Each structure stands twice: as structure tokens, then as C-alpha cells.
Short mmCIF file of C-alpha atoms and ligand atoms in Angstrom, two decimals:
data_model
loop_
_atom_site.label_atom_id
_atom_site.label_comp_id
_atom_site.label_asym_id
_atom_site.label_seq_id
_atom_site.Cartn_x
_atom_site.Cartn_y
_atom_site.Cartn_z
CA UNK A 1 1.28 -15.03 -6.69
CA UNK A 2 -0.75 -14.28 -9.85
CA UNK A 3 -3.35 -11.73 -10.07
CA UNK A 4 -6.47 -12.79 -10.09
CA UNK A 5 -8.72 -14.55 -7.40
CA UNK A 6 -6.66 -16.28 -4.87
CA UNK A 7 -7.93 -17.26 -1.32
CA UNK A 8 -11.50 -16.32 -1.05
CA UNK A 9 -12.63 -16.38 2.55
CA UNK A 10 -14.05 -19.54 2.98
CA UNK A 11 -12.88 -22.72 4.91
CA UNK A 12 -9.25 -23.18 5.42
CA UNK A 13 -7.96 -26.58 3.36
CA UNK A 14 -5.37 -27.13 6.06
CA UNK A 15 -6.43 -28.16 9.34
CA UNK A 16 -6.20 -24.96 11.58
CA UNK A 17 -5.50 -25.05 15.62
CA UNK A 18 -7.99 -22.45 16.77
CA UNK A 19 -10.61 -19.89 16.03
CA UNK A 20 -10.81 -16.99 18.34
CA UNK A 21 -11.73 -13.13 19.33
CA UNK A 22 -8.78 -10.95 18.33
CA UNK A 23 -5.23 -11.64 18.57
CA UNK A 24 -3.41 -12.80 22.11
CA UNK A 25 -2.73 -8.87 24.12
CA UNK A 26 -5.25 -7.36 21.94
CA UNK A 27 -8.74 -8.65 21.71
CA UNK A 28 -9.63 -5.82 19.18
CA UNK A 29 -7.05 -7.33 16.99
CA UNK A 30 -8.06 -9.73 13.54
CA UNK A 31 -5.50 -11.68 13.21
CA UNK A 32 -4.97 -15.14 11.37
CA UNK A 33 -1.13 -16.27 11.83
CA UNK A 34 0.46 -14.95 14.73
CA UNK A 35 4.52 -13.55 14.88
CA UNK A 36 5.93 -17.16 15.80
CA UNK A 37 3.92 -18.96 12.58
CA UNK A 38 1.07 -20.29 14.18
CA UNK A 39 -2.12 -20.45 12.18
CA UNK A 40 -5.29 -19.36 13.54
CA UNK A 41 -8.53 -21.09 11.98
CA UNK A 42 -10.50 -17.96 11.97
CA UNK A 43 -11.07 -14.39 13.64
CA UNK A 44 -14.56 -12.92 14.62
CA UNK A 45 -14.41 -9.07 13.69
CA UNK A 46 -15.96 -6.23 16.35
CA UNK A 47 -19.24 -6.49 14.36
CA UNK A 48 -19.34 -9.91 14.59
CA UNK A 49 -17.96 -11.03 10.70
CA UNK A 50 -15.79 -14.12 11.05
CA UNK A 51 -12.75 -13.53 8.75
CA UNK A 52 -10.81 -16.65 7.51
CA UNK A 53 -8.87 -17.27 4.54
CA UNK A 54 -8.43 -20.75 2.58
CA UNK A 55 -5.05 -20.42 -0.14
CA UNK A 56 -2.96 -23.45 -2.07
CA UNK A 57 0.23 -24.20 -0.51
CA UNK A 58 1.03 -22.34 -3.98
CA UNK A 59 -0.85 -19.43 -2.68
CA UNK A 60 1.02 -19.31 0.55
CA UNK A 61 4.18 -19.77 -1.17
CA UNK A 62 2.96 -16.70 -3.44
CA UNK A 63 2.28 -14.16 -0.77
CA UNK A 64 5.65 -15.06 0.65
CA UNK A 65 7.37 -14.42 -2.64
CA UNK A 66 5.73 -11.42 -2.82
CA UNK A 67 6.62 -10.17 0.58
CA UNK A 68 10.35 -10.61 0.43
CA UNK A 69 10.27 -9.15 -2.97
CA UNK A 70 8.51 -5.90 -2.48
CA UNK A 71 10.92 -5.34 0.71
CA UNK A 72 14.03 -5.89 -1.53
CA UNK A 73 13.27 -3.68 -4.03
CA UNK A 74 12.35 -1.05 -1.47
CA UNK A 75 16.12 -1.66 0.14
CA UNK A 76 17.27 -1.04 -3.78
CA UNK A 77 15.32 2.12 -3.72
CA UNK A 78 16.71 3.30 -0.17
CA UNK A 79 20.07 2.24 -1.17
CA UNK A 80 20.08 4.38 -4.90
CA UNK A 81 18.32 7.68 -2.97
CA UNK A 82 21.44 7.10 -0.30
CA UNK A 83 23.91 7.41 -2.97
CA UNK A 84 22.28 9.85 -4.58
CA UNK A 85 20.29 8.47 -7.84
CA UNK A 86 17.05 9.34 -6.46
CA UNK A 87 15.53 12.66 -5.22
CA UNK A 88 13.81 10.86 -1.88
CA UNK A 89 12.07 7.68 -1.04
CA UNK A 90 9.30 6.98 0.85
CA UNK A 91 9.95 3.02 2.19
CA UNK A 92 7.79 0.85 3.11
CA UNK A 93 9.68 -1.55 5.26
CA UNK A 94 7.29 -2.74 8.17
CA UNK A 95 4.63 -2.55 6.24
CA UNK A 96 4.64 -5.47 3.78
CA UNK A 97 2.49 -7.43 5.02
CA UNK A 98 -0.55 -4.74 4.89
CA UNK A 99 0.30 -3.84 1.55
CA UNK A 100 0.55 -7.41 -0.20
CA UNK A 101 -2.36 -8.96 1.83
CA UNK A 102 -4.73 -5.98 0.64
CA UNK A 103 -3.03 -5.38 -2.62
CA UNK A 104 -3.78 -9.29 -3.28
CA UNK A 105 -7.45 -8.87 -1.90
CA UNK A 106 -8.19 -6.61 -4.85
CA UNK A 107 -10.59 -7.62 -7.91
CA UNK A 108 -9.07 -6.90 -11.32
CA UNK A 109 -12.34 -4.57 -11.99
CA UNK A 110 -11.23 -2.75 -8.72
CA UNK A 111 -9.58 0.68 -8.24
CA UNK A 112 -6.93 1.68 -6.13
CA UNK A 113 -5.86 5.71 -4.96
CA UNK A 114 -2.44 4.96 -2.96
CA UNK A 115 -0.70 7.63 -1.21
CA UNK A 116 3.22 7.77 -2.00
CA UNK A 117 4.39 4.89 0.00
CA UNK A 118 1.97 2.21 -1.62
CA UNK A 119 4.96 -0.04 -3.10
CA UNK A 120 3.33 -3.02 -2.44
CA UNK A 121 0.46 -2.16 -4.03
CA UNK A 122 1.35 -0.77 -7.17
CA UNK A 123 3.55 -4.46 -7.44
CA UNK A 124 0.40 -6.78 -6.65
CA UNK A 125 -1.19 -4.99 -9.40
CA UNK A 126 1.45 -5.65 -11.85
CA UNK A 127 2.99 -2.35 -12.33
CA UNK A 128 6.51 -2.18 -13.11
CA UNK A 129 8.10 -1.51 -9.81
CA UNK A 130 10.75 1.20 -11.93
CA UNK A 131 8.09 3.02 -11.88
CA UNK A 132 7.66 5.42 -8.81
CA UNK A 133 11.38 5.09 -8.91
CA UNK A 134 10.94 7.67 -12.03
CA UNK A 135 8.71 9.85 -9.93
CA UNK A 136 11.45 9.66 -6.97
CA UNK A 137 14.18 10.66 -9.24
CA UNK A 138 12.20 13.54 -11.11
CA UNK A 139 12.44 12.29 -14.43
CA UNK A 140 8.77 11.73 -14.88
CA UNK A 141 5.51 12.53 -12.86
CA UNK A 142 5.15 8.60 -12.80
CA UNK A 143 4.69 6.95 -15.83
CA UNK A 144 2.03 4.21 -15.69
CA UNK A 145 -1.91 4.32 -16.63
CA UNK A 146 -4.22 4.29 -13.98
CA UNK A 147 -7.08 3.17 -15.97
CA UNK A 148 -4.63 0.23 -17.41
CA UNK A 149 -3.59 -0.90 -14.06
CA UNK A 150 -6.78 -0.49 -11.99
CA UNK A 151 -4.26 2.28 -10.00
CA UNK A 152 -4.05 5.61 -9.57
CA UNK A 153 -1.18 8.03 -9.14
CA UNK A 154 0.66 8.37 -6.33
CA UNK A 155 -0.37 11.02 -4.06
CA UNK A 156 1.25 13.46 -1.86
CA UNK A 157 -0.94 15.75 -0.82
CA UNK A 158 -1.73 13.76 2.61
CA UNK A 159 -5.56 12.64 2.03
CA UNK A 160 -6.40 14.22 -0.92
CA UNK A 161 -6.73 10.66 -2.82
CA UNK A 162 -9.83 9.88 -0.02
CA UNK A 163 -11.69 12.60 -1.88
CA UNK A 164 -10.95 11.71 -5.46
CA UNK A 165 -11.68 7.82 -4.17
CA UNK A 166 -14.60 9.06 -2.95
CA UNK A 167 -16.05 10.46 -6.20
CA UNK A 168 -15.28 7.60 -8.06
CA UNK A 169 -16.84 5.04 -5.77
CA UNK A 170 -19.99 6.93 -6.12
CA UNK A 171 -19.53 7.05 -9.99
CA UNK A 172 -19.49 3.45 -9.80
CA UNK A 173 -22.98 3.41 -7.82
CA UNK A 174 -24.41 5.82 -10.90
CA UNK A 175 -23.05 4.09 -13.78
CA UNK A 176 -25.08 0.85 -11.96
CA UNK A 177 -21.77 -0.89 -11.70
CA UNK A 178 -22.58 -2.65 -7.99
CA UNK A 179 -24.63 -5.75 -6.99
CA UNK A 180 -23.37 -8.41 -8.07
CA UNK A 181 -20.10 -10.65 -7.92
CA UNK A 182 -18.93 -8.66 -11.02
CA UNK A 183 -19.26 -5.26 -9.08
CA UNK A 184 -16.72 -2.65 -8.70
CA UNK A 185 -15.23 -1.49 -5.99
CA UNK A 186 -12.63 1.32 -4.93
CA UNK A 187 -10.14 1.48 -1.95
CA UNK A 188 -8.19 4.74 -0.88
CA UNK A 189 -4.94 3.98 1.14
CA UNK A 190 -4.05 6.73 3.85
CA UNK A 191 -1.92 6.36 6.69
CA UNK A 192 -3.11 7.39 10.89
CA UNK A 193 -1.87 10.75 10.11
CA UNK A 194 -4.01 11.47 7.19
CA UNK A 195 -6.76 10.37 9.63
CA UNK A 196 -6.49 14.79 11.09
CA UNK A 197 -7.12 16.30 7.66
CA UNK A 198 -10.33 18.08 6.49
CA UNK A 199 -10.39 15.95 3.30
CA UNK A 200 -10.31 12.42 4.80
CA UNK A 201 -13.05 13.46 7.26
CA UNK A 202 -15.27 14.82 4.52
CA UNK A 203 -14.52 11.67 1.99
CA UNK A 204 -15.66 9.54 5.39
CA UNK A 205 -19.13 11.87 5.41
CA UNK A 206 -19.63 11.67 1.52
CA UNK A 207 -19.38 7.66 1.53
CA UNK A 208 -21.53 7.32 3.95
CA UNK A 209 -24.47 9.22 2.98
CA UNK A 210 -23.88 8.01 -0.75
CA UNK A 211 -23.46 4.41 0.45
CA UNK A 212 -20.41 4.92 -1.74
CA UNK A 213 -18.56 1.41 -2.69
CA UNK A 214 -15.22 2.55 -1.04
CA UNK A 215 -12.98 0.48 1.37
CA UNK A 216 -11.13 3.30 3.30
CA UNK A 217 -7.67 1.36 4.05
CA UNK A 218 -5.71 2.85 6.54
CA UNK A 219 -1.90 1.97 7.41
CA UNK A 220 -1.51 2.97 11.28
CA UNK A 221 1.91 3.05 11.48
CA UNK A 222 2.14 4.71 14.26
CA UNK A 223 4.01 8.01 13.10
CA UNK A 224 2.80 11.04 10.72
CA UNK A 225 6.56 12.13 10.31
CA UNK A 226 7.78 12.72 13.62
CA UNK A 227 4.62 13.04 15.42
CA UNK A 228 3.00 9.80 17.26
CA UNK A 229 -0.20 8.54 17.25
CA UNK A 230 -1.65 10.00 20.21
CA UNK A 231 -1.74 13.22 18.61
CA UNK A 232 -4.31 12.00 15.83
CA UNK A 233 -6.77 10.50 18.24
CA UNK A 234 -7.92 9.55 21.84
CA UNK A 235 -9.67 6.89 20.76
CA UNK A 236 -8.35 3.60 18.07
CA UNK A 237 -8.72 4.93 14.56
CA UNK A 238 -11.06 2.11 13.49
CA UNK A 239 -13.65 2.90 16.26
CA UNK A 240 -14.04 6.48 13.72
CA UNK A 241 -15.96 4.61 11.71
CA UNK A 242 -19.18 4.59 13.93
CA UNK A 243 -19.39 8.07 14.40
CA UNK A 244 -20.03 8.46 10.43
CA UNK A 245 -22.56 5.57 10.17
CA UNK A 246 -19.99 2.76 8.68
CA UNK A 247 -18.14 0.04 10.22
CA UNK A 248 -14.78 -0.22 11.15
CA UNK A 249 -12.36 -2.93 12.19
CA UNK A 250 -8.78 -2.65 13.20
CA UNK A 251 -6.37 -6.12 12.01
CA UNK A 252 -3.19 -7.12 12.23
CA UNK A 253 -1.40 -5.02 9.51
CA UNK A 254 1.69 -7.19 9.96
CA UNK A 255 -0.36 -10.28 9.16
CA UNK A 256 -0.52 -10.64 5.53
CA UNK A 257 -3.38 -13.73 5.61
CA UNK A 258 -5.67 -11.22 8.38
CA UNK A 259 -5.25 -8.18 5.99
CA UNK A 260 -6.05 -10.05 2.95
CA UNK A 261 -9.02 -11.30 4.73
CA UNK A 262 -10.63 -8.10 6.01
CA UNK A 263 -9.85 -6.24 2.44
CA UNK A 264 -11.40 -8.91 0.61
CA UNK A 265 -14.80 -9.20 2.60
CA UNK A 266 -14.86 -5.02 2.69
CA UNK A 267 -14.36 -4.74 -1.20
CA UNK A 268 -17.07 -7.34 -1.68
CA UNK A 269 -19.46 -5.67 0.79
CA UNK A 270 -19.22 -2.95 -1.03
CA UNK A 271 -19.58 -4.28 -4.49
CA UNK A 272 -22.51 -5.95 -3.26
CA UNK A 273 -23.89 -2.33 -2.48
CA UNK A 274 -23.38 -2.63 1.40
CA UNK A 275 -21.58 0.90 0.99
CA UNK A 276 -17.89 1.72 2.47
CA UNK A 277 -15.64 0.60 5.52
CA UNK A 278 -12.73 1.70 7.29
CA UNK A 279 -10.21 -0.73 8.02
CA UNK A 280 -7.39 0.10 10.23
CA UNK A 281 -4.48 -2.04 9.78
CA UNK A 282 -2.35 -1.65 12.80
CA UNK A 283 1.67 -1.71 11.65
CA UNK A 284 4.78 -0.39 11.86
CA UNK A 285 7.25 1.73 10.42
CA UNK A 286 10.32 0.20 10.68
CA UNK A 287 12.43 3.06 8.51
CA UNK A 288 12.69 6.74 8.37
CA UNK A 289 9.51 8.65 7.18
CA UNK A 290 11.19 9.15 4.17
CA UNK A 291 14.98 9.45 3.47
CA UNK A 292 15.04 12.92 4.64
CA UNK A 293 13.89 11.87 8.01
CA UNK A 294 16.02 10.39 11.41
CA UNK A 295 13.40 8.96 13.60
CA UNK A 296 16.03 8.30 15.72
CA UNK A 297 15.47 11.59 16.75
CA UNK A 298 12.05 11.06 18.19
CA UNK A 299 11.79 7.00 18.83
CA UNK A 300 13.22 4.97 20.92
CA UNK A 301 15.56 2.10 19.41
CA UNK A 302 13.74 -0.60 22.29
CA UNK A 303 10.28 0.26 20.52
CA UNK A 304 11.67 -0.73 17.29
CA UNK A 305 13.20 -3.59 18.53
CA UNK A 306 9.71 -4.63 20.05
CA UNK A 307 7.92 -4.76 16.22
CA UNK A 308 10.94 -6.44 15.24
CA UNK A 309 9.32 -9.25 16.75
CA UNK A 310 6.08 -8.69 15.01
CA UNK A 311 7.77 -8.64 11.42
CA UNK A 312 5.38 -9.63 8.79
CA UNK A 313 8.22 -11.59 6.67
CA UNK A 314 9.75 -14.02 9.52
CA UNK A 315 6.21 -14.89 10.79
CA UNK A 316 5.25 -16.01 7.07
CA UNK A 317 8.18 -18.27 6.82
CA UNK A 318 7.55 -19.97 10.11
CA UNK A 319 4.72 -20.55 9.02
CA UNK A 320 5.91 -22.01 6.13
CA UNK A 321 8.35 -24.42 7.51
CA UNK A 322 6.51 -25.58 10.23
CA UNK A 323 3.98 -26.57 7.68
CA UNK A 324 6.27 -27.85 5.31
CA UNK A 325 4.71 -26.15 2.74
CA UNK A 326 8.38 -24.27 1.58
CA UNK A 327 11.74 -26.26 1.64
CA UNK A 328 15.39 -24.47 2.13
CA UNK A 329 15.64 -24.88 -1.79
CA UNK A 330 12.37 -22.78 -2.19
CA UNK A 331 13.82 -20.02 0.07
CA UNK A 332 17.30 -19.95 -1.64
CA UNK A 333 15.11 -19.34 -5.13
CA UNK A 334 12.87 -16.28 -3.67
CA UNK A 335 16.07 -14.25 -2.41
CA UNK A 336 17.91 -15.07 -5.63
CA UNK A 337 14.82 -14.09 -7.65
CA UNK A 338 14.76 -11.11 -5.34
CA UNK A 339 18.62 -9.89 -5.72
CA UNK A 340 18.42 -10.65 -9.09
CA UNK A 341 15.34 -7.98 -10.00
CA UNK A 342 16.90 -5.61 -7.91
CA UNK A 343 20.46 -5.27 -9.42
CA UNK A 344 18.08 -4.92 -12.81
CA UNK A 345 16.12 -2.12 -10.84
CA UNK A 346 19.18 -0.50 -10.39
CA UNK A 347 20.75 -0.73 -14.08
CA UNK A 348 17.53 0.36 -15.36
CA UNK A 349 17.69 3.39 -12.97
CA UNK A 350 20.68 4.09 -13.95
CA UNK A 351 20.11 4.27 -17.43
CA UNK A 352 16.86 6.46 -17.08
CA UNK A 353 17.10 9.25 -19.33
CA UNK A 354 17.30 12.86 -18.31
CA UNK A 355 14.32 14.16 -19.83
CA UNK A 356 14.36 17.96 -21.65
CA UNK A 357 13.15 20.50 -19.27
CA UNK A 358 10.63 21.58 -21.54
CA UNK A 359 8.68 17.95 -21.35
CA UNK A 360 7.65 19.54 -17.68
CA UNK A 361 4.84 21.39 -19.75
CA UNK A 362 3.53 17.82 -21.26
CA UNK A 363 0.96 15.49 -19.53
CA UNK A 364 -0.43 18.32 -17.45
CA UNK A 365 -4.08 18.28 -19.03
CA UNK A 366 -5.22 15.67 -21.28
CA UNK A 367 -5.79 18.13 -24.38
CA UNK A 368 -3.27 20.88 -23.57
CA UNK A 369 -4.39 24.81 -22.87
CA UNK A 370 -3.24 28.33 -23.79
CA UNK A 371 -2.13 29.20 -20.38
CA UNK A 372 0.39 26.27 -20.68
CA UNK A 373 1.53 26.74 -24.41
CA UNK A 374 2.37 30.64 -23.41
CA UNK A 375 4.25 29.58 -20.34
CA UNK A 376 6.07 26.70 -22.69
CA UNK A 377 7.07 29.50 -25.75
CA UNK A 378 8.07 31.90 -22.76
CA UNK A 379 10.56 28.69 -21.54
CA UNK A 380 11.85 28.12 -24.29
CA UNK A 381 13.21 31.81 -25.15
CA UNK A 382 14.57 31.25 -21.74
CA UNK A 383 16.29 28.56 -22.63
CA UNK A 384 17.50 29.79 -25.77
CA UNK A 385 18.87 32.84 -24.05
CA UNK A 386 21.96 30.58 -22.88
CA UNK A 387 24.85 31.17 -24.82
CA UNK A 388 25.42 27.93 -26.78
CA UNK A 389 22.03 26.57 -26.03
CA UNK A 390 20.86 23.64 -27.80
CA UNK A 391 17.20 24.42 -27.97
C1 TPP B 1 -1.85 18.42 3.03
C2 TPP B 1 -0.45 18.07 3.44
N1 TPP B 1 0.01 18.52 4.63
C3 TPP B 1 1.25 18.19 5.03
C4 TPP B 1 2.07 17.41 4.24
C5 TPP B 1 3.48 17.04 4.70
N2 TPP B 1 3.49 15.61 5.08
C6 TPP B 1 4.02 14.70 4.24
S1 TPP B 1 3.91 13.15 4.88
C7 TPP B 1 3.18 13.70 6.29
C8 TPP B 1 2.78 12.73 7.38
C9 TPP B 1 1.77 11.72 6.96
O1 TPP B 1 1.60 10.75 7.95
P1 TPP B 1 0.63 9.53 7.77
O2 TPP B 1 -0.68 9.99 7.23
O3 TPP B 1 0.60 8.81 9.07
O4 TPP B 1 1.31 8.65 6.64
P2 TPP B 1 2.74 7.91 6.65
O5 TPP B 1 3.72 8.85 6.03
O6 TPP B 1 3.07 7.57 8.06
O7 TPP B 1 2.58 6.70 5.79
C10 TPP B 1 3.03 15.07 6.25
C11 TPP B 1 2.43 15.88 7.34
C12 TPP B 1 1.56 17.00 3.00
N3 TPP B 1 2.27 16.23 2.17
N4 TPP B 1 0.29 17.29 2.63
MG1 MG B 2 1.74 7.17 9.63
#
């Protein structure tokens, strides 16, 4: 699907079954297809907003593309760290659907602050997907432009981005960028976990009072690591929201059409000057935390098996077919497209060159400083120190 301005969140152009409160087992729930492919017309949020979406067969047929190819290439990625071409890897698999419906809500004037796991992001706004795979595999401290791309780095320090989103949402308000259609807008990803830390708590208190234009985007996926997500909260993460003066609604994070939906009415709140809102897309993570992680240490395998059900991929393609909006021959092309990028992922990965050890000292500041040239001449005797040394 191209970037630009697909959907909207207007009147559906295909006849839709139903408009309702929440999804079935969950009125708190915004969702607009369910797992088995149905469509629902439209889905009223906690404060009342009615969320619908209205895409082109093409459109559909584009956020399905996207979905199976963001979860190949993360596969590719898993596979290369497993045999040992890349450091770690964060996946993302479970969580497609959250990624590429609010990655595909996003103006081109908007800016993004992912944490380390926002794949699906950083590929809806047309970022080279080799690119955290430098990161992952230490060769670079990842390589693209945030101002280019509308998307920051990636960020590991859990919350930390919320912050820095924070301060340049209300940067936007005082360079008199809000108001209007053309407004900006900023969204900081975090996941339930990041919900406990200081930082996220004090970016929720800063937006607020500011009336910052931020959309706080949280991916509950129901583990920080090893730890569930009763140990973040006694009450559902969206419901936070209130309790700092905002609102908050929780959707379907395994819905791609529900969590394009809610991101796209939340960024244009804000760029209308309506100030920030938490949205807590409720998901899954179907894979380790990261490859140095066996949840199968502290999950059960029937608890997967019961979000199996719920995948974000298979409920697309229903969709799809029972619509006969996507033929067999349409499939066929998506995977081939999809195998095909991957086995280039992989050569290019392959062929990434080992950058000198000195490079570490580049890209730290902008212009450079004293501190870092001493520490630079002080590694390089070092390294000249090695018999037969080539530096
Ligand atoms: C400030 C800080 N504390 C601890 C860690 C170690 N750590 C890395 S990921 C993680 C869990 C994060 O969980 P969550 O916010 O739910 O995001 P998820 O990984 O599930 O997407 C922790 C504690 C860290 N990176 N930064
Ligand atoms: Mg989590």
C-alpha cells in the first residue's frame, strides 16, 4: 500500500453487516473485522467516537501485502540471529497488525519515536527494512535519517522515546505547526511494560498540561520480558489515560482496519490542537521477547495457542476471500514477493561490511567534541600497539 492518505474514516464503500459497542467477549474492545473475516460497519469508542474505516479493494489488498511482508522479513531476521549473523532480534510476530494499521494511519508531515521492536513501522514509512538489521548485527547504530523518514531511532532504553516524543510534540505547538488539516502530529510507541517507568508517566503529565499533539501508542502484548501484565496494572492500561486529563481507548491490536482507525482519528485530534491520547492496542506476542529469551519458560503453550486464533494475518485474508476482493493468484504473488525480498535481505546481510572499530567514535554528536577526539587518538595508539596492526 503506498504512503500517503489511504482510508480516511469515513463511510465504508462496501456494504458492512453491523455496527456495534466493542468487539464480541469484550465490550471495551474497537474492533472492525473480527478473527473469522467478518466486517464490522463501525465501532463506538468508550468516549463515544464512532471509528470506521472506508479503503479500495486496492487498499485492502495493500494492508494485506503489507502484513505478510513485514512478518516474513521478521522470520528472515529471526532465522540470520539463529545462525548467528545477527547480535539479537527483537520480533514482532503477533503484532502485525498494530504496527501496519498505525504505521499506515500516519501523515507524511508526522513523526514517529518507536521503541526497538517497531518493524512494521519503520516499513510503512518506507525505510529500508536492512536497516535495524545493521543495528542488530552491530555494524552501525542504525543508519537511516529520522528527519528524512518522519522516524526516529530505535530506542532501547524502555520509555525514554515518550519523553523525547513529548518535547517534540510540544515544539510543534510553538513553532504554530497545529490547526489545520496540514498539522503535525507525533506518536511514541511503547509497549504495557514501559507503561511502570518514571519517564512514560512524566511524558503522560507533560502532554497533558501542554495539550501536546502526541498520540501515545501502546502495544499491550501482554509480557515485559518474562513478567505478565498484571504486574504493570490493576486496572486496563487505556483507562490511565483519565487519571492525567486525556482520553484513552483500548482496540483490537490484532485488527489492522480497528488500529488504523483509532491512530488516524488520534493523530488528527491532535493536529487539530485537541492535545494527546493514549491508545492501547491489545495484542500478542507470539515469539520470544527477543532471541535471548524462552517464554516457554514462563507461558503456557494453550495460551499461545488461544491468540493463534486471533492472528492478525489469517483474519485479513478471510476477509479477503469471502469478499472476493483477493483471488488464489493474488495470494501466490504476495508470498513470492515476500520470499523473494527476504532471500535479498539476507544476501545483503551477508555482505554488510565490518566496519573499522574506530568509526565507533563517528556519529556520536553532530559537530564532534574534544572529549571524543582524545578518547579516538588514545584508540588508535591502542590499536597500533598490536604487532602487525594495520592502523
Ligand atoms: C530503562 C530500562 N530498564 C530495563 C530495560 C530492560 N528491558 C528491555 S525490554 C524490557 C521489557 C519491556 O517490556 P514492554 O514495555 O512490555 O515492551 P515489549 O518488549 O513487550 O515490546 C526490559 C525491562 C531497559 N531496556 N531499559
Ligand atoms: Mg510488552
Amino acid at each position: 500500500m503506498a504512503k500517503g492518505d489511504p482510508g480516511g474514516t469515513t463511510r465504508s464503500r462496501r456494504p458492512a453487516p453491523r455496527s456495534k459497542k466493542g468487539a464480541a467477549g469484550n465490550p471495551e474492545l474497537v474492533q472492525l473485522l473480527t478473527p473469522d473475516g467478518e466486517r464490522i460497519d463501525s465501532a463506538t469508542g468508550p468516549d463515544g467516537t464512532e471509528y470506521r474505516v472506508d479503503f479500495t479493494d486496492e487498499e485492502y489488498r495493500g494492508l494485506y501485502r503489507d502484513l505478510v511482508m513485514v512478518r516474513k522479513l521478521d522470520a528472515e531476521a529471526t532465522a540470520l540471529q539463529r545462525q548467528g549473523e545477527l547480535g539479537l532480534w527483537a520480533s514482532l510476530l503477533g503484532q502485525e497488525a498494530a504496527q501496519v494499521g498505525s504505521g499506515r494511519a500516519l501523515r507524511s508531515q508526522d513523526m514517529a519515536f518507536p521503541t526497538y521492536r517497531e518493524h512494521g513501522v519503520l516499513y510503512c514509512r518506507g525505510i529500508d527494512p536492512i536497516m535495524p538489521l545493521g543495528l542488530f548485527r552491530g555494524v552501525d547504530q542504525g543508519g537511516w535519517d529520522p528527519n528524512e523518514f518522519k522516524f526516529n531511532m530505535y530506542t532501547i532504553v524502555i520509555g525514554a522515546q515518550t519523553l523525547h516524543a513529548t518535547g517534540y510534540a510540544m515544539g510543534i505547538t510553538m513553532d504554530g505547526k497545529i490547526g489545520n488539516d496540514d498539522g503535525e502530529a507525533a506518536i511514541a510507541y511503547f509497549g504495557d511494560g514501559a507503561t511502570s517507568q518514571g519517564d512514560v508517566n512524566e511524558a503522560f503529565v507533560w502532554a497533558s498540561v501542554f495539550n501536546a499533539p502526541l498520540v501515545f501508542f501502546c502495544q499491550n502484548n501482554q509480557y515485559a520480558i518474562s513478567e505478565p501484565l498484571e504486574r504493570q496494572t490493576r486496572v486496563p492500561l487505556y483507562q490511565r489515560a483519565a487519571g492525567f486529563g486525556f482520553p484513552g481507548v483500548r482496540v483490537d491490536g490484532n485488527d489492522v482496519l480497528a488500529s488504523y482507525a483509532v491512530t488516524r482519528t488520534a493523530l488528527d485530534n491532535a493536529r487539530h490542537g485537541q492535545g494527546p491520547s493514549l491508545i492501547e492496542a491489545y495484542t500478542y506476542r507470539m515469539g520470544a521477547h527477543t532471541t535471548s529469551d524462552d517464554p516457554t519458560r514462563y507461558r503456557i503453550a494453550s495460551e499461545v495457542e488461544s491468540w493463534q486464533a486471533k492472528d492478525p494475518i489469517t483474519r485479513v485474508k478471510a476477509f479477503l476471500e469471502k469478499q472476493q476482493i483477493a483471488d488464489s493468484a493474488f495470494f501466490a504473488e504476495v508470498d513470492e514477493q515476500a520470499r523473494r525480498e527476504s532471500v535479498h535481505l539476507r544476501e545483503r546481510v551477508l555482505n554488510m561490511p565490518n566496519p573499522e572499530p574506530v568509526t565507533m567514535f563517528d556519529h556520536v554528536y553532530p559537530n564532534g567534541s574534544p572529549l571524543l577526539d582524545e578518547q579516538r587518538a588514545t584508540f588508535n595508539r591502542y590499536m597500533e600497539s598490536f604487532e602487525g596492526s594495520a592502523h
